[in-house]
Amino acid sequence: MLDALESAGQQRLADSIRALPREQADALLLQVASIDLPLVERLVRELVREPADAAAGSIGPAEVDRRPADDTSRAHRHQAFEAGEQALREGRVAVVLLAGGQGTRLGFDHPKGMFPIGPVSNASLFEVHAAGMGATRRRYGCDLPFLLMTSDVNDAETRAFFDEHLLFGLQPESVTTFVQGMLPAVDPATGDILREAPDRLALSPDGHGGIFRAMGHAAILGDLEERGIDVIMTFQVDNPLMRPADPEFIGAHLLARAEMSTLVVAKVAPEERMGVMASVDGRTALVEYTDLPAELEAARDEAGDLLYWAGSTGVHCLDRAFATRLATGEAPLPFHRADKRVATVDDPDPQVPNAVKFEAFMFDALPLAARTATVEMAREECFAPVKNADGADSPATCRAAMVDRAARWLEAQGAAVPRGADGASQFPIEIDPRFAQDAADLRGRIPSDFAVDAPLLLRN
Ligand code: UTP
């Protein structure tokens, strides 16, 4: 193993291991054995020691399947909804919840999915998603596999949490947890692998793009193929408004015969920190907000509308055969470099970025797909992520969006919801996905003279 480290250019780590007491050296060697050294060697060469300037392609606005604005487009979306329902009934869909991230910005001391988000119930993000999965399975009488991607940083606690809650009522055979890969952080000047403690490497998850390799390692895709599944919907753990296995999105993906689809919403402002969909060198791609030139971020068309308005929610549909090509490395994803502060044995409290991390992003699969679909949905119906502890995209904004959506669904059925001067509901309202997954589900389920006059939790 020390030889392998040396031939991968990691002489310094090999020397440190030689100098350590036996037990610590063994612990480190075990971690070294778990990482893909040839990959690390390549990443260090390409992204740290001899970085080439990334060629910026020619960028244009993306083509988007817009939210229905007239009868024709409403009919198209209705058809999509029905196609999605049909695929669900036929058992052709699986759902992956991406939950391997570190949740650094939120600063919650557990897996992000354990964060209590229910405005009335305090239900965790995991419970909200599992409830949506259960409701969808029952509605369509389907065997809807729920694949949970974790990483070494949160796998044990995530599994224990699901076990403790008896999988939130889901059938054990429908839930599969798989673990994504980890990559070491390296020194920006030398490319040397860093240690966070004498006997511990500074490892972190390999990015949500790690999904493909991880599904390949866990032999998940072959299993899905045997079960006749050809659509994999993936979504992110921090967005409780997203309906898992959303029939409209799945149907739009199928009708477009896409290999990969992306669910987008309109950005609230040009400067919102959200990746936007674009056409780069003629292929669908996501451009990160950090990479979008200021003049393009603010660019508008003749009608005054933003050109790069389509923000990605991180929700995708994948054709199973396409995912398999990515998993086998036939079409590998690129890795990106991120300069971060990482506590290390030499620098326990870094004040400036002292490390380079490597991550792959799921959206980098888009330009590799033969066909893509970019599907717009109403933001207030499907997108309110929990990213930060306060301010934008925080638990407070997410709960407010959950309450607001529940209030609108109730009002659509004629209920009275008292609202304050700011337009927000005066009482917290929460609708459990097992009770209703959209406004139409509430039809006939609440009295016509229903009035909200206290905190309200609608659940079965
Ligand atoms: P983010 O990029 O927002 O990262 O992930 P994060 O880990 O939640 O939070 P920060 O950036 O550390 O504050 C978006 C989604 O992708 C998943 C996350 O769990 C989240 O659902 N993800 C991210 C993974 O599954 N694996 C990763 O390596 C990274």
Short mmCIF file of C-alpha atoms and ligand atoms in Angstrom, two decimals:
data_model
loop_
_atom_site.label_atom_id
_atom_site.label_comp_id
_atom_site.label_asym_id
_atom_site.label_seq_id
_atom_site.Cartn_x
_atom_site.Cartn_y
_atom_site.Cartn_z
CA MET A 1 0.00 0.00 0.00
CA LEU A 2 2.87 2.38 0.78
CA ASP A 3 4.32 1.59 -2.64
CA ALA A 4 1.00 2.37 -4.27
CA LEU A 5 0.93 5.70 -2.43
CA GLU A 6 4.43 6.54 -3.58
CA SER A 7 3.79 5.68 -7.16
CA ALA A 8 0.66 7.87 -7.03
CA GLY A 9 2.95 10.79 -6.08
CA GLN A 10 2.01 10.74 -2.38
CA GLN A 11 5.54 10.38 -0.96
CA ARG A 12 4.85 12.73 1.93
CA LEU A 13 1.88 10.75 3.23
CA ALA A 14 3.83 7.50 2.84
CA ASP A 15 6.68 8.98 4.92
CA SER A 16 4.27 10.18 7.62
CA ILE A 17 2.71 6.74 7.82
CA ARG A 18 6.15 5.11 8.19
CA ALA A 19 6.91 7.43 11.10
CA LEU A 20 3.69 6.60 13.00
CA PRO A 21 3.13 4.02 15.74
CA ARG A 22 1.75 0.74 14.37
CA GLU A 23 -1.89 1.25 15.36
CA GLN A 24 -2.17 4.72 13.84
CA ALA A 25 -0.35 3.61 10.72
CA ASP A 26 -2.77 0.70 10.30
CA ALA A 27 -5.77 3.00 10.70
CA LEU A 28 -4.43 5.28 7.98
CA LEU A 29 -3.58 2.42 5.67
CA LEU A 30 -7.13 1.18 5.94
CA GLN A 31 -8.40 4.57 4.78
CA VAL A 32 -5.84 4.73 2.00
CA ALA A 33 -7.09 1.34 0.79
CA SER A 34 -10.62 2.73 0.51
CA ILE A 35 -9.72 5.54 -1.89
CA ASP A 36 -9.26 5.36 -5.63
CA LEU A 37 -5.55 6.28 -5.80
CA PRO A 38 -5.23 6.35 -9.63
CA LEU A 39 -8.19 8.77 -9.70
CA VAL A 40 -6.62 10.96 -7.00
CA GLU A 41 -3.34 10.96 -8.90
CA ARG A 42 -5.13 12.13 -12.04
CA LEU A 43 -7.13 14.80 -10.21
CA VAL A 44 -4.04 16.16 -8.49
CA ARG A 45 -2.23 16.35 -11.83
CA GLU A 46 -5.09 17.87 -13.81
CA LEU A 47 -6.61 20.20 -11.22
CA VAL A 48 -3.75 21.09 -8.83
CA ARG A 49 -0.26 20.55 -10.22
CA GLU A 50 -0.82 21.32 -13.91
CA PRO A 51 -4.23 22.97 -14.09
CA ALA A 52 -5.33 23.96 -17.57
CA ASP A 53 -7.70 26.91 -18.02
CA ALA A 54 -11.20 25.58 -18.51
CA ALA A 55 -12.31 26.62 -21.96
CA ALA A 56 -15.51 28.65 -21.65
CA GLY A 57 -17.91 27.42 -24.32
CA SER A 58 -20.28 29.63 -26.22
CA ILE A 59 -23.34 30.19 -24.02
CA GLY A 60 -26.92 30.78 -25.06
CA PRO A 61 -30.27 30.49 -23.27
CA ALA A 62 -31.69 27.00 -22.74
CA GLU A 63 -34.78 25.68 -24.45
CA VAL A 64 -37.39 25.14 -21.76
CA ASP A 65 -40.72 23.33 -21.56
CA ARG A 66 -42.40 26.35 -19.92
CA ARG A 67 -45.15 26.39 -17.32
CA PRO A 68 -48.49 26.19 -19.08
CA ALA A 69 -49.75 29.59 -20.13
CA ASP A 70 -52.46 28.61 -22.62
CA ASP A 71 -54.82 25.73 -23.38
CA THR A 72 -52.38 23.95 -25.69
CA SER A 73 -49.58 23.92 -23.14
CA ARG A 74 -52.04 23.01 -20.36
CA ALA A 75 -53.16 20.04 -22.45
CA HIS A 76 -49.51 19.04 -22.99
CA ARG A 77 -48.83 19.11 -19.24
CA HIS A 78 -52.00 17.16 -18.56
CA GLN A 79 -50.83 14.55 -21.03
CA ALA A 80 -47.44 14.53 -19.25
CA PHE A 81 -49.14 14.03 -15.88
CA GLU A 82 -51.06 11.07 -17.27
CA ALA A 83 -47.94 9.57 -18.87
CA GLY A 84 -46.15 9.88 -15.51
CA GLU A 85 -49.05 8.25 -13.68
CA GLN A 86 -49.08 5.44 -16.21
CA ALA A 87 -45.31 4.82 -15.75
CA LEU A 88 -45.83 4.77 -11.97
CA ARG A 89 -48.72 2.31 -12.22
CA GLU A 90 -46.59 0.09 -14.44
CA GLY A 91 -43.82 0.08 -11.83
CA ARG A 92 -41.27 1.63 -14.20
CA VAL A 93 -40.00 4.29 -11.78
CA ALA A 94 -37.44 4.38 -8.95
CA VAL A 95 -36.57 7.37 -6.78
CA VAL A 96 -33.13 8.33 -5.45
CA LEU A 97 -32.85 10.73 -2.54
CA LEU A 98 -29.45 12.44 -2.53
CA ALA A 99 -28.47 12.65 1.11
CA GLY A 100 -24.72 12.16 1.12
CA GLY A 101 -23.72 15.81 1.52
CA GLN A 102 -22.11 17.36 4.59
CA GLY A 103 -24.65 20.14 5.09
CA THR A 104 -21.81 22.48 6.11
CA ARG A 105 -23.75 25.72 5.60
CA LEU A 106 -26.70 24.65 7.75
CA GLY A 107 -24.38 23.73 10.61
CA PHE A 108 -26.74 21.03 11.95
CA ASP A 109 -24.88 18.37 13.88
CA HIS A 110 -26.62 15.40 12.25
CA PRO A 111 -27.45 14.29 8.71
CA LYS A 112 -29.43 17.12 7.09
CA GLY A 113 -32.36 14.77 6.52
CA MET A 114 -32.87 14.57 10.29
CA PHE A 115 -33.52 18.31 10.46
CA PRO A 116 -37.01 18.98 11.93
CA ILE A 117 -38.78 21.01 9.25
CA GLY A 118 -42.55 20.39 9.67
CA PRO A 119 -44.00 23.81 10.64
CA VAL A 120 -46.49 22.16 13.01
CA SER A 121 -45.38 18.54 13.38
CA ASN A 122 -41.62 19.15 13.45
CA ALA A 123 -41.37 16.17 11.10
CA SER A 124 -37.85 15.65 9.79
CA LEU A 125 -36.94 16.17 6.14
CA PHE A 126 -36.52 12.39 5.89
CA GLU A 127 -40.03 11.83 7.24
CA VAL A 128 -41.59 14.28 4.79
CA HIS A 129 -39.89 12.50 1.87
CA ALA A 130 -40.69 9.00 3.13
CA ALA A 131 -44.32 10.03 3.67
CA GLY A 132 -44.47 11.22 0.04
CA MET A 133 -43.00 7.92 -1.15
CA GLY A 134 -45.53 5.91 0.89
CA ALA A 135 -48.42 7.98 -0.42
CA THR A 136 -47.27 7.51 -4.03
CA ARG A 137 -46.86 3.74 -3.61
CA ARG A 138 -50.38 3.45 -2.26
CA ARG A 139 -51.93 5.73 -4.84
CA TYR A 140 -50.50 3.86 -7.82
CA GLY A 141 -50.34 0.42 -6.25
CA CYS A 142 -46.72 0.24 -7.37
CA ASP A 143 -43.51 -1.12 -6.10
CA LEU A 144 -41.63 2.17 -6.04
CA PRO A 145 -38.00 1.59 -4.96
CA PHE A 146 -36.67 4.29 -2.64
CA LEU A 147 -32.90 4.50 -2.97
CA LEU A 148 -31.17 6.57 -0.35
CA MET A 149 -27.67 7.79 -1.17
CA THR A 150 -25.58 8.49 1.93
CA SER A 151 -21.86 8.89 2.49
CA ASP A 152 -19.43 7.80 5.19
CA VAL A 153 -20.05 11.10 6.98
CA ASN A 154 -23.71 10.31 7.67
CA ASP A 155 -24.50 6.72 6.68
CA ALA A 156 -24.62 5.09 10.13
CA GLU A 157 -26.72 7.85 11.70
CA THR A 158 -29.09 7.94 8.71
CA ARG A 159 -29.69 4.19 8.82
CA ALA A 160 -30.19 4.28 12.60
CA PHE A 161 -32.72 7.12 12.21
CA PHE A 162 -34.76 5.24 9.61
CA ASP A 163 -34.62 2.06 11.73
CA GLU A 164 -35.68 3.92 14.85
CA HIS A 165 -38.71 5.25 12.94
CA LEU A 166 -39.49 1.86 11.39
CA LEU A 167 -38.72 3.29 7.94
CA PHE A 168 -41.62 5.71 8.45
CA GLY A 169 -44.00 2.95 7.48
CA LEU A 170 -42.29 2.04 4.17
CA GLN A 171 -41.84 -1.65 3.28
CA PRO A 172 -38.28 -2.76 4.09
CA GLU A 173 -37.92 -4.34 0.64
CA SER A 174 -38.67 -0.99 -1.02
CA VAL A 175 -35.87 0.91 0.75
CA THR A 176 -32.21 0.53 -0.25
CA THR A 177 -29.39 2.60 1.18
CA PHE A 178 -26.15 2.92 -0.75
CA VAL A 179 -23.00 4.82 0.10
CA GLN A 180 -21.19 7.19 -2.24
CA GLY A 181 -17.41 7.41 -2.51
CA MET A 182 -15.05 9.65 -0.58
CA LEU A 183 -12.06 11.60 -1.88
CA PRO A 184 -9.20 13.16 0.08
CA ALA A 185 -8.55 16.89 0.35
CA VAL A 186 -5.10 17.88 -0.86
CA ASP A 187 -2.62 20.68 -0.28
CA PRO A 188 -3.18 23.43 -2.92
CA ALA A 189 0.56 24.01 -3.33
CA THR A 190 1.84 20.44 -3.50
CA GLY A 191 -1.12 18.15 -4.11
CA ASP A 192 -0.21 16.14 -0.99
CA ILE A 193 -3.13 14.29 0.63
CA LEU A 194 -4.03 16.00 3.92
CA ARG A 195 -4.75 14.43 7.30
CA GLU A 196 -7.33 15.85 9.72
CA ALA A 197 -5.75 13.89 12.60
CA PRO A 198 -2.53 11.87 12.83
CA ASP A 199 -4.44 8.69 12.05
CA ARG A 200 -7.24 10.14 9.88
CA LEU A 201 -7.23 11.40 6.31
CA ALA A 202 -9.20 14.54 5.48
CA LEU A 203 -11.87 12.79 3.42
CA SER A 204 -15.14 14.15 2.07
CA PRO A 205 -17.93 12.85 -0.19
CA ASP A 206 -17.13 12.91 -3.91
CA GLY A 207 -20.08 15.19 -4.81
CA HIS A 208 -23.62 14.35 -5.92
CA GLY A 209 -22.14 13.28 -9.26
CA GLY A 210 -20.76 10.36 -7.27
CA ILE A 211 -24.23 8.85 -7.64
CA PHE A 212 -23.29 7.05 -10.85
CA ARG A 213 -20.17 5.30 -9.55
CA ALA A 214 -21.92 4.53 -6.29
CA MET A 215 -24.95 2.98 -8.04
CA GLY A 216 -22.56 0.95 -10.16
CA HIS A 217 -20.61 -0.32 -7.13
CA ALA A 218 -23.78 -1.21 -5.28
CA ALA A 219 -25.03 -3.13 -8.36
CA ILE A 220 -28.25 -1.13 -8.20
CA LEU A 221 -28.71 -0.47 -11.90
CA GLY A 222 -28.73 -4.13 -12.93
CA ASP A 223 -31.32 -4.78 -10.26
CA LEU A 224 -33.49 -1.92 -11.54
CA GLU A 225 -33.21 -3.29 -15.06
CA GLU A 226 -34.37 -6.72 -13.91
CA ARG A 227 -37.35 -5.09 -12.24
CA GLY A 228 -38.34 -3.37 -15.49
CA ILE A 229 -37.50 0.13 -14.24
CA ASP A 230 -36.44 2.64 -16.87
CA VAL A 231 -36.90 6.00 -15.12
CA ILE A 232 -34.86 7.12 -12.12
CA MET A 233 -35.98 10.35 -10.51
CA THR A 234 -33.39 11.95 -8.23
CA PHE A 235 -33.96 14.76 -5.77
CA GLN A 236 -32.22 16.51 -2.92
CA VAL A 237 -32.81 15.90 0.75
CA ASP A 238 -33.08 19.58 1.62
CA ASN A 239 -36.23 20.41 -0.38
CA PRO A 240 -39.40 19.24 1.39
CA LEU A 241 -41.70 20.85 -1.20
CA MET A 242 -40.57 18.41 -3.88
CA ARG A 243 -43.01 15.63 -4.51
CA PRO A 244 -41.03 12.40 -4.88
CA ALA A 245 -41.96 10.67 -8.14
CA ASP A 246 -43.83 13.76 -9.37
CA PRO A 247 -46.01 12.39 -12.21
CA GLU A 248 -45.95 15.60 -14.25
CA PHE A 249 -42.16 15.83 -14.28
CA ILE A 250 -41.71 12.11 -14.96
CA GLY A 251 -44.25 12.29 -17.77
CA ALA A 252 -42.63 15.38 -19.33
CA HIS A 253 -39.30 13.49 -19.29
CA LEU A 254 -40.89 10.46 -20.94
CA LEU A 255 -42.82 12.39 -23.57
CA ALA A 256 -39.63 14.24 -24.54
CA ARG A 257 -37.85 10.86 -24.86
CA ALA A 258 -35.06 12.43 -22.85
CA GLU A 259 -32.08 10.61 -21.39
CA MET A 260 -31.85 13.23 -18.66
CA SER A 261 -34.27 15.93 -17.58
CA THR A 262 -34.00 18.84 -15.18
CA LEU A 263 -36.74 20.50 -13.19
CA VAL A 264 -36.31 24.27 -13.21
CA VAL A 265 -38.01 27.24 -11.57
CA ALA A 266 -37.76 30.95 -12.30
CA LYS A 267 -34.98 32.67 -10.35
CA VAL A 268 -36.31 35.29 -7.92
CA ALA A 269 -33.64 37.80 -9.00
CA PRO A 270 -30.79 37.80 -11.52
CA GLU A 271 -28.25 37.59 -8.70
CA GLU A 272 -29.90 34.66 -6.91
CA ARG A 273 -27.23 32.08 -6.13
CA MET A 274 -28.61 29.34 -8.29
CA GLY A 275 -27.19 27.41 -11.23
CA VAL A 276 -28.98 28.27 -14.48
CA MET A 277 -29.79 26.12 -17.47
CA ALA A 278 -28.14 27.16 -20.68
CA SER A 279 -27.06 25.87 -24.02
CA VAL A 280 -23.25 25.57 -24.05
CA ASP A 281 -21.70 24.84 -27.43
CA GLY A 282 -25.12 23.67 -28.54
CA ARG A 283 -25.64 21.20 -25.68
CA THR A 284 -27.88 21.52 -22.64
CA ALA A 285 -25.80 22.35 -19.58
CA LEU A 286 -26.03 23.91 -16.16
CA VAL A 287 -23.90 26.97 -15.57
CA GLU A 288 -23.08 27.61 -11.93
CA TYR A 289 -23.86 31.10 -10.65
CA THR A 290 -20.16 31.57 -9.96
CA ASP A 291 -19.37 30.86 -13.65
CA LEU A 292 -22.09 32.97 -15.25
CA PRO A 293 -20.53 36.25 -16.45
CA ALA A 294 -22.21 39.31 -14.87
CA GLU A 295 -23.38 40.62 -18.26
CA LEU A 296 -25.15 37.34 -18.98
CA GLU A 297 -26.61 37.13 -15.47
CA ALA A 298 -28.33 40.47 -16.08
CA ALA A 299 -29.08 39.97 -19.82
CA ARG A 300 -32.69 40.44 -20.89
CA ASP A 301 -34.60 39.85 -24.09
CA GLU A 302 -36.59 42.45 -26.03
CA ALA A 303 -39.61 41.95 -23.78
CA GLY A 304 -37.42 42.71 -20.75
CA ASP A 305 -37.38 39.14 -19.44
CA LEU A 306 -34.20 37.58 -18.07
CA LEU A 307 -32.48 35.33 -20.59
CA TYR A 308 -30.93 33.09 -17.94
CA TRP A 309 -33.94 32.77 -15.67
CA ALA A 310 -34.23 28.97 -15.45
CA GLY A 311 -32.73 28.02 -12.10
CA SER A 312 -32.06 24.35 -11.50
CA THR A 313 -33.78 22.74 -8.52
CA GLY A 314 -31.28 19.86 -8.62
CA VAL A 315 -34.17 17.49 -9.43
CA HIS A 316 -33.56 15.19 -12.38
CA CYS A 317 -35.02 12.26 -14.24
CA LEU A 318 -32.58 9.79 -15.72
CA ASP A 319 -33.09 7.11 -18.26
CA ARG A 320 -31.79 3.92 -16.61
CA ALA A 321 -29.67 2.89 -19.61
CA PHE A 322 -28.05 6.34 -19.66
CA ALA A 323 -27.28 6.09 -15.92
CA THR A 324 -25.69 2.71 -16.61
CA ARG A 325 -23.39 4.23 -19.25
CA LEU A 326 -22.27 6.79 -16.68
CA ALA A 327 -21.85 4.17 -13.96
CA THR A 328 -19.62 1.96 -16.07
CA GLY A 329 -17.36 4.88 -16.86
CA GLU A 330 -18.27 4.73 -20.55
CA ALA A 331 -19.14 8.42 -20.24
CA PRO A 332 -17.30 9.60 -17.09
CA LEU A 333 -18.19 12.86 -15.37
CA PRO A 334 -15.54 15.54 -14.95
CA PHE A 335 -14.41 16.55 -11.46
CA HIS A 336 -14.26 20.10 -10.14
CA ARG A 337 -11.84 21.70 -7.76
CA ALA A 338 -13.10 23.59 -4.70
CA ASP A 339 -10.76 25.57 -2.46
CA LYS A 340 -11.95 25.13 1.13
CA ARG A 341 -10.87 25.53 4.72
CA VAL A 342 -10.20 22.11 6.20
CA ALA A 343 -8.91 21.50 9.73
CA THR A 344 -5.72 19.46 9.40
CA VAL A 345 -2.95 18.13 11.66
CA ASP A 346 -0.72 21.01 10.53
CA ASP A 347 -3.40 23.73 10.53
CA PRO A 348 -6.22 22.95 13.00
CA ASP A 349 -7.96 26.32 12.60
CA PRO A 350 -7.30 27.58 9.08
CA GLN A 351 -8.26 31.19 8.37
CA VAL A 352 -7.90 30.92 4.60
CA PRO A 353 -8.62 28.09 2.19
CA ASN A 354 -5.83 25.61 2.87
CA ALA A 355 -7.14 22.63 0.94
CA VAL A 356 -8.47 21.53 -2.41
CA LYS A 357 -11.46 19.20 -2.50
CA PHE A 358 -12.63 17.32 -5.58
CA GLU A 359 -16.29 16.92 -6.45
CA ALA A 360 -18.34 15.61 -9.34
CA PHE A 361 -21.72 17.18 -10.07
CA MET A 362 -24.74 15.33 -11.33
CA PHE A 363 -25.67 18.07 -13.76
CA ASP A 364 -22.41 17.50 -15.68
CA ALA A 365 -24.16 14.46 -17.12
CA LEU A 366 -26.52 16.75 -19.07
CA PRO A 367 -24.21 17.52 -22.02
CA LEU A 368 -23.49 13.79 -22.29
CA ALA A 369 -27.13 12.90 -22.83
CA ALA A 370 -28.38 12.33 -26.37
CA ARG A 371 -31.61 14.17 -25.52
CA THR A 372 -32.55 16.33 -22.57
CA ALA A 373 -35.69 18.04 -21.33
CA THR A 374 -35.76 21.14 -19.14
CA VAL A 375 -39.11 21.37 -17.44
CA GLU A 376 -40.40 24.45 -15.63
CA MET A 377 -42.69 24.19 -12.64
CA ALA A 378 -44.17 26.74 -10.27
CA ARG A 379 -41.54 27.54 -7.69
CA GLU A 380 -44.03 28.00 -4.86
CA GLU A 381 -45.28 24.45 -5.46
CA CYS A 382 -41.99 22.58 -5.52
CA PHE A 383 -38.91 24.44 -4.38
CA ALA A 384 -37.83 25.76 -0.97
CA PRO A 385 -34.43 24.33 -0.06
CA VAL A 386 -32.81 24.39 3.37
CA LYS A 387 -29.22 25.42 2.73
CA ASN A 388 -28.27 28.07 5.31
CA ALA A 389 -28.90 28.50 9.03
CA ASP A 390 -30.47 31.96 8.49
CA GLY A 391 -31.45 34.33 5.73
CA ALA A 392 -32.24 33.04 2.24
CA ASP A 393 -32.87 29.30 1.83
CA SER A 394 -33.00 28.68 5.57
CA PRO A 395 -35.38 26.66 7.77
CA ALA A 396 -37.43 29.85 8.32
CA THR A 397 -37.96 30.54 4.59
CA CYS A 398 -38.62 26.86 3.92
CA ARG A 399 -41.28 26.57 6.66
CA ALA A 400 -42.90 29.78 5.45
CA ALA A 401 -43.08 28.28 1.92
CA MET A 402 -44.59 25.05 3.30
CA VAL A 403 -47.25 27.00 5.21
CA ASP A 404 -47.97 29.24 2.25
CA ARG A 405 -48.46 26.31 -0.10
CA ALA A 406 -50.76 24.57 2.38
CA ALA A 407 -52.76 27.80 2.78
CA ARG A 408 -53.17 28.13 -1.00
CA TRP A 409 -54.29 24.52 -1.35
CA LEU A 410 -56.90 25.06 1.38
CA GLU A 411 -58.10 28.33 -0.13
CA ALA A 412 -58.47 26.62 -3.51
CA GLN A 413 -61.07 24.41 -1.81
CA GLY A 414 -62.89 27.44 -0.41
CA ALA A 415 -61.40 27.39 3.10
CA ALA A 416 -60.82 30.67 4.92
CA VAL A 417 -57.20 31.27 5.90
CA PRO A 418 -56.62 34.45 7.91
CA ARG A 419 -53.58 36.30 6.64
CA GLY A 420 -51.51 39.05 8.24
CA ALA A 421 -50.50 42.38 6.74
CA ASP A 422 -47.51 40.70 5.04
CA GLY A 423 -49.86 38.23 3.35
CA ALA A 424 -48.59 35.26 5.38
CA SER A 425 -51.00 32.88 7.09
CA GLN A 426 -51.57 33.93 10.71
CA PHE A 427 -51.34 30.31 11.84
CA PRO A 428 -48.85 27.64 10.90
CA ILE A 429 -50.48 25.07 8.62
CA GLU A 430 -49.00 21.77 7.53
CA ILE A 431 -50.40 19.12 5.22
CA ASP A 432 -48.78 15.71 5.59
CA PRO A 433 -48.05 14.17 2.13
CA ARG A 434 -50.02 11.10 3.27
CA PHE A 435 -53.08 13.38 3.49
CA ALA A 436 -52.61 15.29 0.23
CA GLN A 437 -49.84 15.70 -2.35
CA ASP A 438 -51.41 18.53 -4.31
CA ALA A 439 -54.35 20.93 -4.18
CA ALA A 440 -56.59 18.51 -6.10
CA ASP A 441 -56.11 15.84 -3.40
CA LEU A 442 -57.93 18.09 -0.93
CA ARG A 443 -61.11 18.12 -3.02
CA GLY A 444 -64.02 16.87 -0.94
CA ARG A 445 -61.78 16.29 2.07
CA ILE A 446 -62.47 19.48 3.98
CA PRO A 447 -65.86 21.05 4.77
CA SER A 448 -66.79 23.94 2.47
CA ASP A 449 -67.11 26.34 5.44
CA PHE A 450 -63.74 25.32 6.83
CA ALA A 451 -61.86 28.16 8.52
CA VAL A 452 -58.36 28.03 9.95
CA ASP A 453 -58.40 29.52 13.45
CA ALA A 454 -55.46 27.77 15.11
CA PRO A 455 -52.27 25.95 14.10
CA LEU A 456 -53.37 23.15 11.81
CA LEU A 457 -51.87 19.78 10.90
CA LEU A 458 -53.81 17.76 8.35
CA ARG A 459 -52.78 14.11 8.45
CA ASN A 460 -54.39 10.72 8.17
P1 UTP B 1 -25.38 20.77 -1.60
O1 UTP B 1 -24.48 21.04 -2.73
O2 UTP B 1 -26.35 21.82 -1.23
O3 UTP B 1 -24.49 20.35 -0.36
O4 UTP B 1 -26.11 19.42 -1.89
P2 UTP B 1 -24.88 20.04 1.15
O5 UTP B 1 -23.98 18.98 1.60
O6 UTP B 1 -26.33 19.75 1.35
O7 UTP B 1 -24.57 21.38 1.91
P3 UTP B 1 -23.23 22.27 2.04
O8 UTP B 1 -22.88 22.74 0.64
O9 UTP B 1 -22.16 21.42 2.67
O10 UTP B 1 -23.68 23.39 2.92
C1 UTP B 1 -27.29 19.31 -2.61
C2 UTP B 1 -27.81 17.89 -2.41
O11 UTP B 1 -26.86 16.95 -2.89
C3 UTP B 1 -26.53 16.03 -1.86
C4 UTP B 1 -26.86 16.74 -0.55
O12 UTP B 1 -27.08 15.79 0.47
C5 UTP B 1 -28.09 17.52 -0.95
O13 UTP B 1 -29.24 16.69 -0.95
N1 UTP B 1 -25.10 15.70 -1.95
C6 UTP B 1 -24.17 16.67 -2.01
C7 UTP B 1 -24.75 14.38 -1.94
O14 UTP B 1 -25.62 13.48 -1.87
N2 UTP B 1 -23.43 14.07 -1.99
C8 UTP B 1 -22.46 15.01 -2.06
O15 UTP B 1 -21.26 14.65 -2.11
C9 UTP B 1 -22.83 16.34 -2.09
#
